[in-house]
Amino acid sequence: MPGATIISSGRYLPGKPVSNHDLARIMDTSDAWIRQRTGIAQRHYASQGEGVSDLALPAVQAALEQAEISPEEIDYIIFGTMTPEHIFPGSGALLGLKLGIPGVPALDIRQQCAAIPFALELADALIATGSARTVLIVGAEAHAGFMPYAWDVLLGESDRGLTPAERALATQHRGMAVLFGDGAGALIVRACNEPGRGLLASANHSDGRGHGYLLVPAGLFTRRHYWKMREEEQIPTMKGKELFKSAVTLLPEVVKEVCRKAKVSIDEIDWFIAHQANDRINSAVREALGVPEDKVPSNIARYGNTSSATIPILFDELWREGKLKRGDLVCFLGLGAGLNWGAVLMRL
Ligand code: UT7
């Protein structure tokens, strides 16, 4: 059976970057705290009215251009996001429309920061069964919508003073808010008929016991008159320490699991393209696996945590810089809300 491989990629980051110093003007935080705890220096935010399918479009166009293929050649869209335009319907069909390919099946997947390992496994299965020849995978996020910020003050659009209530609300959510940034990444996946190339193995997991570690507490359809939920229940809450502990224990295990499945040793892997949640998480995973620093690239300083988009954005940077090459053995790994986590091994 043919294994699927990535043939091209693209990325898009909206607007001008917002630095840690900018955030420190609207909440009690500091550049030093954010850098030391996470490695983040700045992030981008989607503008008012800009949704994830808008962010995805230029990333997909860049990937199509690189592969020298037209949108009509896409047989399937897999769209990963935790910040869709609507509660329903999903953003995948909207992206299909914007690409001019209505009718192409689009799946919206809800694995949050672990979307890409799940999407790669799914794309491989669609290709192996003959359901698709060319699969478009997208990770796109517009977290700006849930940030409890005084946006006009943050973006310098107004010189009015911040109210104590605005500062207090942003400060209350600072542990979660400073992490996330917006952006989109796209991967185009196709069958690869060369033996030894393509997706070698995948290991993905979901565990509802960690459901409460990162969620929007507003209960949606568990409630009658769901639209009457309290405003502040729509701001996500995060148990950062629980997520941190889960990531540094489960990610090394899942990398070992995928290596066992593919019968390759950890030393044989050329690159670990890891979800960018926190530099300290990826350092701990790297140390637990005994992997040299240069095999675990990071770009979190520039973009923050863009959830489902971190892996394709990082892939695209390395691919376009010529660092990632055909034939390299790559491990994609990530953990996110759900909990969902996983790793995929692919020979490019
Ligand atoms: O993408 C997947 C989802 N997310 C993650 O994987 C996130 C995983 N977790 C983390 O990255 C870390 O837990 C954080 C970076 C979110 C937080 O780091 P931490 O070392 O766990 O800090 P903490 O939440 O225990 O907070 C330590 C202190 C607290 O003050 P006190 O109680 O010690 O006085 C917080 O109130 O730091 C305070 N704090 C902040 N101070 C300045 C929390 N957030 C901030 C902030 N600026 N932004």
XYZ file of C-alpha atoms and ligand atoms in Angstrom:
396
model
C 0.000 0.000 0.000
C 1.326 3.482 -0.809
C 2.386 5.596 2.195
C 1.436 9.260 2.240
C 4.048 11.986 2.250
C 4.053 15.781 2.417
C 4.744 17.288 -0.988
C 4.466 20.980 -0.071
C 3.525 23.463 2.647
C 2.531 27.069 3.278
C 1.971 29.445 6.183
C 0.322 32.741 7.013
C 0.681 34.996 10.042
C -1.752 37.910 10.318
C -0.890 41.528 11.086
C 2.046 42.979 12.971
C 3.522 41.104 15.936
C 2.425 42.038 19.465
C 5.317 41.841 21.919
C 5.398 40.796 25.571
C 6.082 44.464 26.389
C 2.843 45.404 24.607
C 0.907 42.871 26.721
C 2.515 44.247 29.884
C 0.719 47.545 29.202
C -2.720 45.944 29.630
C -2.176 43.333 32.362
C 0.177 42.498 35.226
C 2.851 40.560 33.394
C 6.388 41.122 32.154
C 8.606 40.231 29.229
C 10.943 38.423 31.659
C 8.151 36.217 33.112
C 6.817 35.201 29.698
C 10.241 34.526 28.184
C 11.518 32.541 31.146
C 8.381 30.406 31.549
C 7.594 29.822 27.858
C 10.270 31.118 25.440
C 7.699 33.430 23.779
C 8.691 36.996 22.805
C 5.818 37.993 20.495
C 2.748 36.668 18.713
C 0.349 37.686 15.918
C -3.405 38.162 16.246
C -6.179 37.849 13.673
C -7.929 41.151 13.115
C -11.582 41.871 13.845
C -13.713 39.959 11.329
C -10.891 37.652 10.200
C -11.774 33.966 10.643
C -9.725 30.789 10.422
C -10.715 30.039 6.823
C -9.443 33.540 5.894
C -6.133 32.832 7.649
C -5.919 29.405 5.996
C -6.488 30.656 2.443
C -3.089 32.346 1.816
C -1.287 29.450 3.551
C -3.016 26.961 1.230
C -2.346 29.125 -1.825
C 1.368 29.177 -0.958
C 1.369 25.379 -0.593
C -0.453 24.888 -3.912
C 1.982 27.218 -5.653
C 4.960 25.367 -4.234
C 3.542 22.004 -5.377
C 2.581 23.539 -8.748
C -0.926 22.107 -8.496
C -4.353 23.699 -8.802
C -7.066 23.661 -6.095
C -9.093 21.281 -8.315
C -6.548 18.562 -7.616
C -7.453 18.514 -3.889
C -9.639 15.476 -3.126
C -10.113 15.997 0.609
C -9.730 18.784 3.167
C -8.876 18.084 6.798
C -9.251 21.258 8.835
C -7.860 21.410 12.381
C -8.946 24.309 14.568
C -10.192 25.008 18.077
C -11.344 28.525 17.152
C -13.758 28.031 14.223
C -15.885 30.769 12.671
C -19.060 29.135 13.976
C -20.080 26.652 16.661
C -21.437 24.872 13.609
C -20.993 24.361 10.715
C -17.245 23.784 10.497
C -14.610 25.849 8.733
C -13.456 23.201 6.237
C -16.366 23.689 3.825
C -15.916 27.457 4.047
C -12.274 27.065 3.071
C -13.321 24.814 0.160
C -15.645 27.568 -1.020
C -12.903 30.214 -0.779
C -10.583 27.934 -2.741
C -13.240 27.628 -5.439
C -13.737 23.890 -4.916
C -17.220 23.504 -3.408
C -18.218 19.841 -3.261
C -14.826 18.579 -2.110
C -15.320 16.718 1.213
C -14.060 18.606 4.239
C -13.611 17.208 7.720
C -13.263 19.519 10.702
C -11.237 17.834 13.387
C -11.160 18.881 17.020
C -7.860 17.651 18.369
C -6.671 21.185 19.183
C -2.867 21.323 19.513
C -2.611 17.632 18.542
C -4.527 18.111 15.278
C -1.621 17.472 12.930
C -0.553 13.980 14.108
C -4.232 12.952 13.902
C -4.678 14.624 10.492
C -1.596 12.922 9.041
C -2.861 9.509 10.180
C -6.248 10.265 8.635
C -4.757 11.526 5.355
C -2.621 8.399 5.097
C -5.712 6.204 5.608
C -7.731 8.133 2.980
C -4.902 7.731 0.496
C -4.281 4.049 1.318
C -7.944 3.159 0.774
C -8.050 5.026 -2.540
C -10.583 7.595 -1.264
C -8.203 10.434 -2.082
C -5.043 11.057 -4.053
C -4.301 14.555 -2.761
C -5.252 15.621 0.776
C -5.033 19.168 2.080
C -4.327 19.435 5.811
C -4.813 22.803 7.491
C -4.189 23.996 11.030
C -5.512 27.515 11.641
C -6.385 29.496 14.753
C -7.931 32.838 15.594
C -7.552 32.855 19.389
C -7.837 36.654 19.413
C -11.607 36.274 19.701
C -11.374 34.856 23.233
C -8.628 37.108 24.576
C -10.010 39.259 27.408
C -8.102 42.329 26.248
C -8.807 46.013 25.876
C -7.859 45.700 22.196
C -7.929 49.405 21.372
C -5.390 50.121 24.134
C -3.233 47.093 23.275
C -3.038 47.968 19.589
C -2.440 51.673 20.259
C -5.684 52.634 18.522
C -6.709 54.759 21.480
C -4.855 56.741 24.116
C -7.592 56.400 26.691
C -6.424 54.926 29.992
C -7.102 51.295 30.837
C -9.871 50.830 33.417
C -9.038 48.865 36.595
C -11.690 46.285 35.588
C -10.077 45.766 32.159
C -6.637 45.277 33.723
C -8.083 42.906 36.333
C -9.870 40.735 33.727
C -6.785 40.411 31.516
C -4.613 39.706 34.572
C -7.037 37.048 35.802
C -6.511 35.109 32.544
C -2.853 36.001 31.967
C -1.486 32.457 32.471
C -3.545 31.285 29.471
C -3.673 34.457 27.383
C 0.035 35.208 26.995
C 0.667 31.773 25.456
C -1.513 31.867 22.381
C -1.051 33.514 19.000
C -2.855 33.279 15.663
C -1.817 31.896 12.292
C -2.318 29.156 9.754
C -0.265 26.398 8.206
C -1.061 24.058 5.317
C 0.378 20.702 4.248
C -0.372 18.938 0.978
C -0.140 15.183 1.259
C 0.049 12.666 -1.561
C 0.724 8.992 -2.077
C 4.349 8.032 -2.275
C 5.108 4.785 -4.019
C 8.806 4.571 -3.164
C 9.409 1.819 -0.607
C 10.561 3.163 2.763
C 9.154 6.641 2.126
C 5.902 8.191 3.337
C 4.115 7.712 6.634
C 5.782 4.826 8.467
C 3.665 4.664 11.646
C 1.349 6.705 13.819
C 0.366 6.591 17.488
C -2.499 8.865 18.521
C -4.455 8.923 21.762
C -7.409 10.684 23.397
C -8.196 10.610 27.107
C -11.198 12.423 28.534
C -9.754 12.318 32.048
C -7.843 15.477 31.103
C -10.930 17.171 29.664
C -10.925 19.936 32.261
C -7.287 20.959 31.788
C -8.100 23.379 28.970
C -11.649 24.148 27.950
C -14.278 26.788 27.427
C -16.327 26.316 30.616
C -19.592 27.516 29.024
C -21.486 24.240 28.617
C -23.136 24.884 25.206
C -25.745 22.238 24.449
C -25.779 20.651 27.871
C -28.039 23.584 28.752
C -31.473 24.719 27.730
C -31.288 28.286 26.390
C -27.575 27.782 25.925
C -27.276 31.311 24.533
C -27.931 32.685 27.995
C -24.640 31.469 29.437
C -22.618 33.915 31.421
C -20.243 35.982 29.322
C -17.085 35.153 31.251
C -17.756 31.407 30.965
C -16.823 31.743 27.302
C -13.220 32.618 28.158
C -11.158 29.405 28.211
C -9.700 28.239 31.513
C -6.418 26.364 31.622
C -4.740 24.214 34.259
C -1.270 24.948 32.974
C 0.627 22.734 35.406
C -1.558 19.690 34.636
C -1.037 20.177 30.896
C 2.671 20.667 31.408
C 2.982 17.443 33.428
C 0.873 15.525 30.885
C 3.007 16.757 27.990
C 6.379 15.947 29.539
C 5.273 12.409 30.492
C 3.009 11.390 27.570
C 5.019 12.822 24.663
C 8.260 10.873 25.303
C 6.151 7.692 25.719
C 4.260 8.224 22.470
C 7.486 8.891 20.551
C 8.858 5.575 21.842
C 5.576 3.875 20.893
C 5.660 5.155 17.302
C 9.334 4.147 16.982
C 8.491 0.606 18.151
C 5.667 0.431 15.590
C 7.913 1.626 12.752
C 10.883 -0.444 13.990
C 13.223 2.549 13.954
C 15.429 3.813 16.768
C 15.134 7.343 18.170
C 18.692 8.081 16.929
C 17.609 7.475 13.331
C 15.107 10.367 13.437
C 16.462 13.505 11.729
C 13.891 16.010 13.005
C 11.311 16.283 15.755
C 8.701 18.781 14.565
C 6.957 19.323 17.883
C 3.910 21.379 18.768
C 5.094 24.738 20.119
C 3.271 25.078 23.459
C 6.210 26.005 25.613
C 9.978 25.748 25.047
C 10.372 24.207 28.492
C 8.013 21.343 27.525
C 10.002 20.575 24.376
C 13.340 20.739 26.251
C 12.028 18.271 28.839
C 10.756 15.903 26.105
C 14.084 16.186 24.275
C 16.046 15.413 27.443
C 13.797 12.459 28.313
C 14.477 11.005 24.846
C 18.204 11.868 24.826
C 17.895 13.830 21.571
C 20.376 16.599 20.589
C 19.053 20.176 20.671
C 19.494 20.840 16.937
C 17.000 18.074 16.042
C 14.161 19.835 17.913
C 13.730 23.238 16.224
C 11.699 26.011 17.845
C 9.980 29.134 16.544
C 7.770 29.824 19.562
C 9.659 33.059 20.312
C 8.154 34.663 17.189
C 4.648 33.211 17.075
C 3.657 31.906 20.524
C 1.412 28.864 20.656
C -0.739 28.822 17.519
C -2.375 25.494 18.585
C -3.179 23.377 15.497
C -1.043 25.664 13.290
C 2.324 25.357 15.084
C 3.470 22.160 13.356
C 2.694 23.157 9.737
C 4.100 26.671 10.299
C 7.358 25.267 11.684
C 7.484 22.625 8.944
C 7.025 25.293 6.288
C 9.812 27.471 7.674
C 12.299 24.600 7.734
C 11.191 23.262 4.348
C 11.519 26.634 2.617
C 14.883 27.281 4.302
C 16.061 23.974 2.802
C 16.809 22.485 6.216
C 14.192 19.734 5.908
C 14.886 17.644 2.850
C 13.373 14.798 0.872
C 14.442 11.545 2.497
C 14.646 12.985 6.042
C 12.950 10.965 8.766
C 10.620 13.298 10.672
C 8.677 12.746 13.881
C 5.636 15.026 14.282
C 4.380 15.228 17.867
C 1.949 17.229 19.948
C -0.399 17.270 22.909
C -3.475 19.409 23.343
C -6.814 19.933 25.004
C -9.015 16.871 25.233
C -6.574 15.452 26.124
C -5.384 14.459 22.671
C -1.790 13.600 21.887
C 0.190 11.706 19.331
C 3.247 11.158 17.190
C 3.700 10.266 13.536
C 6.841 9.099 11.765
C 7.225 10.081 8.148
C 10.108 9.689 5.714
C 9.750 12.743 3.459
O -0.879 23.948 23.725
C -1.379 23.092 24.720
C -1.998 23.857 25.825
N -1.157 24.547 26.742
C -0.038 24.077 27.359
O 0.511 23.053 27.032
C 0.481 24.897 28.505
C 1.310 24.095 29.471
N 1.657 24.842 30.664
C 2.535 25.859 30.702
O 3.132 26.162 29.688
C 2.810 26.549 32.003
O 2.074 25.898 33.043
C 2.483 28.071 32.004
C 3.505 28.811 31.158
C 1.095 28.295 31.446
C 2.538 28.627 33.417
O 3.807 28.377 33.991
P 3.908 27.831 35.477
O 5.334 27.710 35.768
O 3.066 26.586 35.554
O 3.291 29.033 36.314
P 2.039 29.054 37.301
O 0.760 28.978 36.532
O 2.239 28.089 38.421
O 2.195 30.500 37.898
C 3.316 30.864 38.719
C 3.095 32.302 39.169
C 1.722 32.515 39.809
O 1.871 33.483 40.833
P 2.009 33.021 42.390
O 0.746 32.280 42.683
O 3.229 32.176 42.444
O 2.144 34.330 43.090
C 0.899 33.095 38.672
O -0.149 33.922 39.137
O 3.150 33.169 38.019
C 1.927 33.937 37.954
N 1.606 34.134 36.536
C 2.077 35.156 35.824
N 2.851 36.198 36.147
C 3.152 37.091 35.176
C 0.851 33.321 35.733
N 0.818 33.847 34.488
C 1.563 34.967 34.514
C 1.908 35.944 33.556
N 2.697 36.974 33.922
N 1.478 35.848 32.286
